[in-house]
Amino acid sequence: MSSEVGVDKARVMELVQARRFEDAKGVCKGICARAPGDAEAWFLLGAIHGQLEEFAEAESCCRKALRIEPAHAGLYYNLGIALLRQGRPNEAVGSFEQAIRLNPAYADAYHDMGNALQAQGRHEEALGRYREALRLCPDAAMVHYNAAKANRSLERWDEAISGLEHAVRLKPDFAEACADLAELLIYRYRYDDAAGLLERSIPLLPANADLHFKLGVAYGERGELGQALQAYERTLELDPDHVDAKSGIAGTRMLQGDYSGAYEILGPLISGDGAGVSAILTFSHLAHRFGCEADAVSALDRYLADPAVSERTRSKLLFARASIRDRRHEYDEAFRCYEEANRLRRAHFDRDLLVRTIEALRTVYNKDTLSRIPRAGDPNPLPVFIVGMPRSGTTLVEQVLASHSQIFGAGELHAIQNIVLALPREIGSSLPYPYCMEGVRQEALDRIAGAHCVTLAGLSPGAARVIDKMPMNFMHLGLLDLL
């Protein structure tokens, strides 16, 4: 290597370190023109093109360098990256394989080979490469994150959550991992865990609108509507065009009985092109109050006509469409929508789990045990529970009761299920629910019952009774008796 080329390469490295990539590219092109057989120069130029997202040029430089130095693992790795960024993951896999063959301890090559396999929908194979990367580099937060994405694609929810928890533990300000973990925890009904995660993460990422939005969702699912509204409003301060936050505010106002306020928000979204799925789903529950069910059906049908809509989202849209058709007495069409929605939801009924659950409840909530377990000391008349099997008339009973001016029908709340999920941690027990109840103290029950009544009161201030008509609360009658 001539001294002049050596000086120019040093200059290239200085420019790269200063992130002056265009200047570095110009100097490096001059080196390649003067010394076309210099593999290192082509390697540097390819890397600079990559930094500038000029991946076709990066590919060309890597191939020229490999013709000069065919046993260079780093060149094969960079070529794989250039191919992957150009949407050619199948070719990228071959390049990463070559890099690993030349350097079996190349953790980045295993990781990005996993990404290339993931891009092809080969999730199981991708997981194998991610595991190799983690064996070599166990503290790589990004690898844990991408492995979690693969597990999520395979619907292995617990493994996905575990991977995301690793990623956040290693890098607490990892915004994407925090957001994805919160979303999965909410999806798995772990609202307390989601809220706790977001309350820890937001101080590290205070300007991240999506985290504030998901915190609003978690609060809303816990029935903490005032806090949910605050989180949604903060989301809109950070991102005024956040459609899902607007929908969240509308949905919360609807739960509070402010149907006109909800409609004022959703109406303009539905009439324009800016409505997202959550806005349309919320609007579909509200439309009958304002004679707009035809608009709701049209909005639902627009999304259902899009082949890119996921099965999970399509199922939700079909359930909403079925509900409208059912309300309009169009039963054949409603049944067709319900049938397709259930097929897409792919729910799996675990009979053995249900039997174990029922037996556990019978073991704990029997006459002898209930005589020993304390009860909350200050009964509050505010909560009213309507329970029963689905389609058994719970809605009609609620409508009759809610016609009274002092009774508010809150619909099907998840509040009791949330209490059940959080109970072992709330009362400091290592036993799962319901076995944890045998050691419960009255102070804990007083605290839980009081917090629940505060939540209910927030749904309709001034109401003498608030109805929760979640039919499946019949599973928790023993707990409700203690509260």
PDB file of N, CA, C and O in Angstrom, residues 347-370:
ATOM      1  N   ALA A 347     -59.973 -19.682  18.695  1.00  0.00           N
ATOM      2  CA  ALA A 347     -59.926 -19.911  20.138  1.00  0.00           C
ATOM      3  C   ALA A 347     -59.746 -21.399  20.420  1.00  0.00           C
ATOM      4  O   ALA A 347     -60.299 -22.252  19.728  1.00  0.00           O
ATOM      5  N   HIS A 348     -58.965 -21.700  21.433  1.00  0.00           N
ATOM      6  CA  HIS A 348     -58.717 -23.094  21.806  1.00  0.00           C
ATOM      7  C   HIS A 348     -59.318 -23.332  23.188  1.00  0.00           C
ATOM      8  O   HIS A 348     -58.934 -22.676  24.161  1.00  0.00           O
ATOM      9  N   PHE A 349     -60.262 -24.249  23.258  1.00  0.00           N
ATOM     10  CA  PHE A 349     -60.904 -24.555  24.526  1.00  0.00           C
ATOM     11  C   PHE A 349     -60.114 -25.640  25.235  1.00  0.00           C
ATOM     12  O   PHE A 349     -59.942 -26.748  24.720  1.00  0.00           O
ATOM     13  N   ASP A 350     -59.625 -25.326  26.438  1.00  0.00           N
ATOM     14  CA  ASP A 350     -58.857 -26.267  27.234  1.00  0.00           C
ATOM     15  C   ASP A 350     -59.774 -26.823  28.317  1.00  0.00           C
ATOM     16  O   ASP A 350     -59.935 -26.221  29.389  1.00  0.00           O
ATOM     17  N   ARG A 351     -60.378 -27.959  28.024  1.00  0.00           N
ATOM     18  CA  ARG A 351     -61.342 -28.542  28.954  1.00  0.00           C
ATOM     19  C   ARG A 351     -60.690 -28.879  30.289  1.00  0.00           C
ATOM     20  O   ARG A 351     -61.261 -28.626  31.355  1.00  0.00           O
ATOM     21  N   ASP A 352     -59.495 -29.450  30.237  1.00  0.00           N
ATOM     22  CA  ASP A 352     -58.825 -29.853  31.483  1.00  0.00           C
ATOM     23  C   ASP A 352     -58.530 -28.643  32.364  1.00  0.00           C
ATOM     24  O   ASP A 352     -58.669 -28.705  33.595  1.00  0.00           O
ATOM     25  N   LEU A 353     -58.126 -27.542  31.744  1.00  0.00           N
ATOM     26  CA  LEU A 353     -57.855 -26.324  32.519  1.00  0.00           C
ATOM     27  C   LEU A 353     -59.138 -25.827  33.186  1.00  0.00           C
ATOM     28  O   LEU A 353     -59.121 -25.424  34.366  1.00  0.00           O
ATOM     29  N   LEU A 354     -60.251 -25.848  32.452  1.00  0.00           N
ATOM     30  CA  LEU A 354     -61.518 -25.406  33.035  1.00  0.00           C
ATOM     31  C   LEU A 354     -61.917 -26.298  34.211  1.00  0.00           C
ATOM     32  O   LEU A 354     -62.354 -25.795  35.258  1.00  0.00           O
ATOM     33  N   VAL A 355     -61.754 -27.608  34.058  1.00  0.00           N
ATOM     34  CA  VAL A 355     -62.104 -28.524  35.145  1.00  0.00           C
ATOM     35  C   VAL A 355     -61.243 -28.229  36.374  1.00  0.00           C
ATOM     36  O   VAL A 355     -61.760 -28.173  37.513  1.00  0.00           O
ATOM     37  N   ARG A 356     -59.937 -28.021  36.173  1.00  0.00           N
ATOM     38  CA  ARG A 356     -59.046 -27.724  37.308  1.00  0.00           C
ATOM     39  C   ARG A 356     -59.449 -26.417  37.988  1.00  0.00           C
ATOM     40  O   ARG A 356     -59.415 -26.298  39.214  1.00  0.00           O
ATOM     41  N   THR A 357     -59.824 -25.429  37.176  1.00  0.00           N
ATOM     42  CA  THR A 357     -60.228 -24.138  37.725  1.00  0.00           C
ATOM     43  C   THR A 357     -61.481 -24.264  38.575  1.00  0.00           C
ATOM     44  O   THR A 357     -61.557 -23.729  39.696  1.00  0.00           O
ATOM     45  N   ILE A 358     -62.483 -24.978  38.051  1.00  0.00           N
ATOM     46  CA  ILE A 358     -63.741 -25.158  38.791  1.00  0.00           C
ATOM     47  C   ILE A 358     -63.491 -25.918  40.093  1.00  0.00           C
ATOM     48  O   ILE A 358     -64.023 -25.551  41.159  1.00  0.00           O
ATOM     49  N   GLU A 359     -62.670 -26.955  40.028  1.00  0.00           N
ATOM     50  CA  GLU A 359     -62.381 -27.736  41.233  1.00  0.00           C
ATOM     51  C   GLU A 359     -61.651 -26.892  42.269  1.00  0.00           C
ATOM     52  O   GLU A 359     -61.915 -27.002  43.478  1.00  0.00           O
ATOM     53  N   ALA A 360     -60.740 -26.018  41.813  1.00  0.00           N
ATOM     54  CA  ALA A 360     -60.036 -25.143  42.748  1.00  0.00           C
ATOM     55  C   ALA A 360     -61.009 -24.178  43.417  1.00  0.00           C
ATOM     56  O   ALA A 360     -60.941 -23.942  44.637  1.00  0.00           O
ATOM     57  N   LEU A 361     -61.936 -23.622  42.645  1.00  0.00           N
ATOM     58  CA  LEU A 361     -62.922 -22.703  43.212  1.00  0.00           C
ATOM     59  C   LEU A 361     -63.826 -23.419  44.215  1.00  0.00           C
ATOM     60  O   LEU A 361     -64.147 -22.880  45.284  1.00  0.00           O
ATOM     61  N   ARG A 362     -64.217 -24.657  43.889  1.00  0.00           N
ATOM     62  CA  ARG A 362     -65.062 -25.419  44.802  1.00  0.00           C
ATOM     63  C   ARG A 362     -64.315 -25.766  46.090  1.00  0.00           C
ATOM     64  O   ARG A 362     -64.901 -25.794  47.178  1.00  0.00           O
ATOM     65  N   THR A 363     -63.015 -25.999  45.959  1.00  0.00           N
ATOM     66  CA  THR A 363     -62.211 -26.341  47.137  1.00  0.00           C
ATOM     67  C   THR A 363     -62.105 -25.159  48.089  1.00  0.00           C
ATOM     68  O   THR A 363     -62.213 -25.316  49.321  1.00  0.00           O
ATOM     69  N   VAL A 364     -61.901 -23.983  47.542  1.00  0.00           N
ATOM     70  CA  VAL A 364     -61.689 -22.797  48.383  1.00  0.00           C
ATOM     71  C   VAL A 364     -63.005 -22.211  48.867  1.00  0.00           C
ATOM     72  O   VAL A 364     -63.172 -21.892  50.049  1.00  0.00           O
ATOM     73  N   TYR A 365     -63.963 -22.060  47.949  1.00  0.00           N
ATOM     74  CA  TYR A 365     -65.203 -21.369  48.309  1.00  0.00           C
ATOM     75  C   TYR A 365     -66.289 -22.370  48.716  1.00  0.00           C
ATOM     76  O   TYR A 365     -67.380 -22.411  48.148  1.00  0.00           O
ATOM     77  N   ASN A 366     -65.988 -23.195  49.722  1.00  0.00           N
ATOM     78  CA  ASN A 366     -67.010 -24.076  50.280  1.00  0.00           C
ATOM     79  C   ASN A 366     -67.467 -23.516  51.627  1.00  0.00           C
ATOM     80  O   ASN A 366     -66.925 -22.524  52.128  1.00  0.00           O
ATOM     81  N   LYS A 367     -68.453 -24.143  52.218  1.00  0.00           N
ATOM     82  CA  LYS A 367     -69.061 -23.601  53.436  1.00  0.00           C
ATOM     83  C   LYS A 367     -68.046 -23.461  54.563  1.00  0.00           C
ATOM     84  O   LYS A 367     -67.993 -22.427  55.253  1.00  0.00           O
ATOM     85  N   ASP A 368     -67.211 -24.486  54.774  1.00  0.00           N
ATOM     86  CA  ASP A 368     -66.261 -24.452  55.885  1.00  0.00           C
ATOM     87  C   ASP A 368     -65.214 -23.360  55.688  1.00  0.00           C
ATOM     88  O   ASP A 368     -64.898 -22.606  56.617  1.00  0.00           O
ATOM     89  N   THR A 369     -64.663 -23.286  54.470  1.00  0.00           N
ATOM     90  CA  THR A 369     -63.611 -22.300  54.210  1.00  0.00           C
ATOM     91  C   THR A 369     -64.163 -20.888  54.303  1.00  0.00           C
ATOM     92  O   THR A 369     -63.538 -19.993  54.887  1.00  0.00           O
ATOM     93  N   LEU A 370     -65.342 -20.667  53.727  1.00  0.00           N
ATOM     94  CA  LEU A 370     -65.936 -19.332  53.761  1.00  0.00           C
ATOM     95  C   LEU A 370     -66.234 -18.885  55.183  1.00  0.00           C
ATOM     96  O   LEU A 370     -66.252 -17.678  55.469  1.00  0.00           O
TER      97      LEU A 370
END
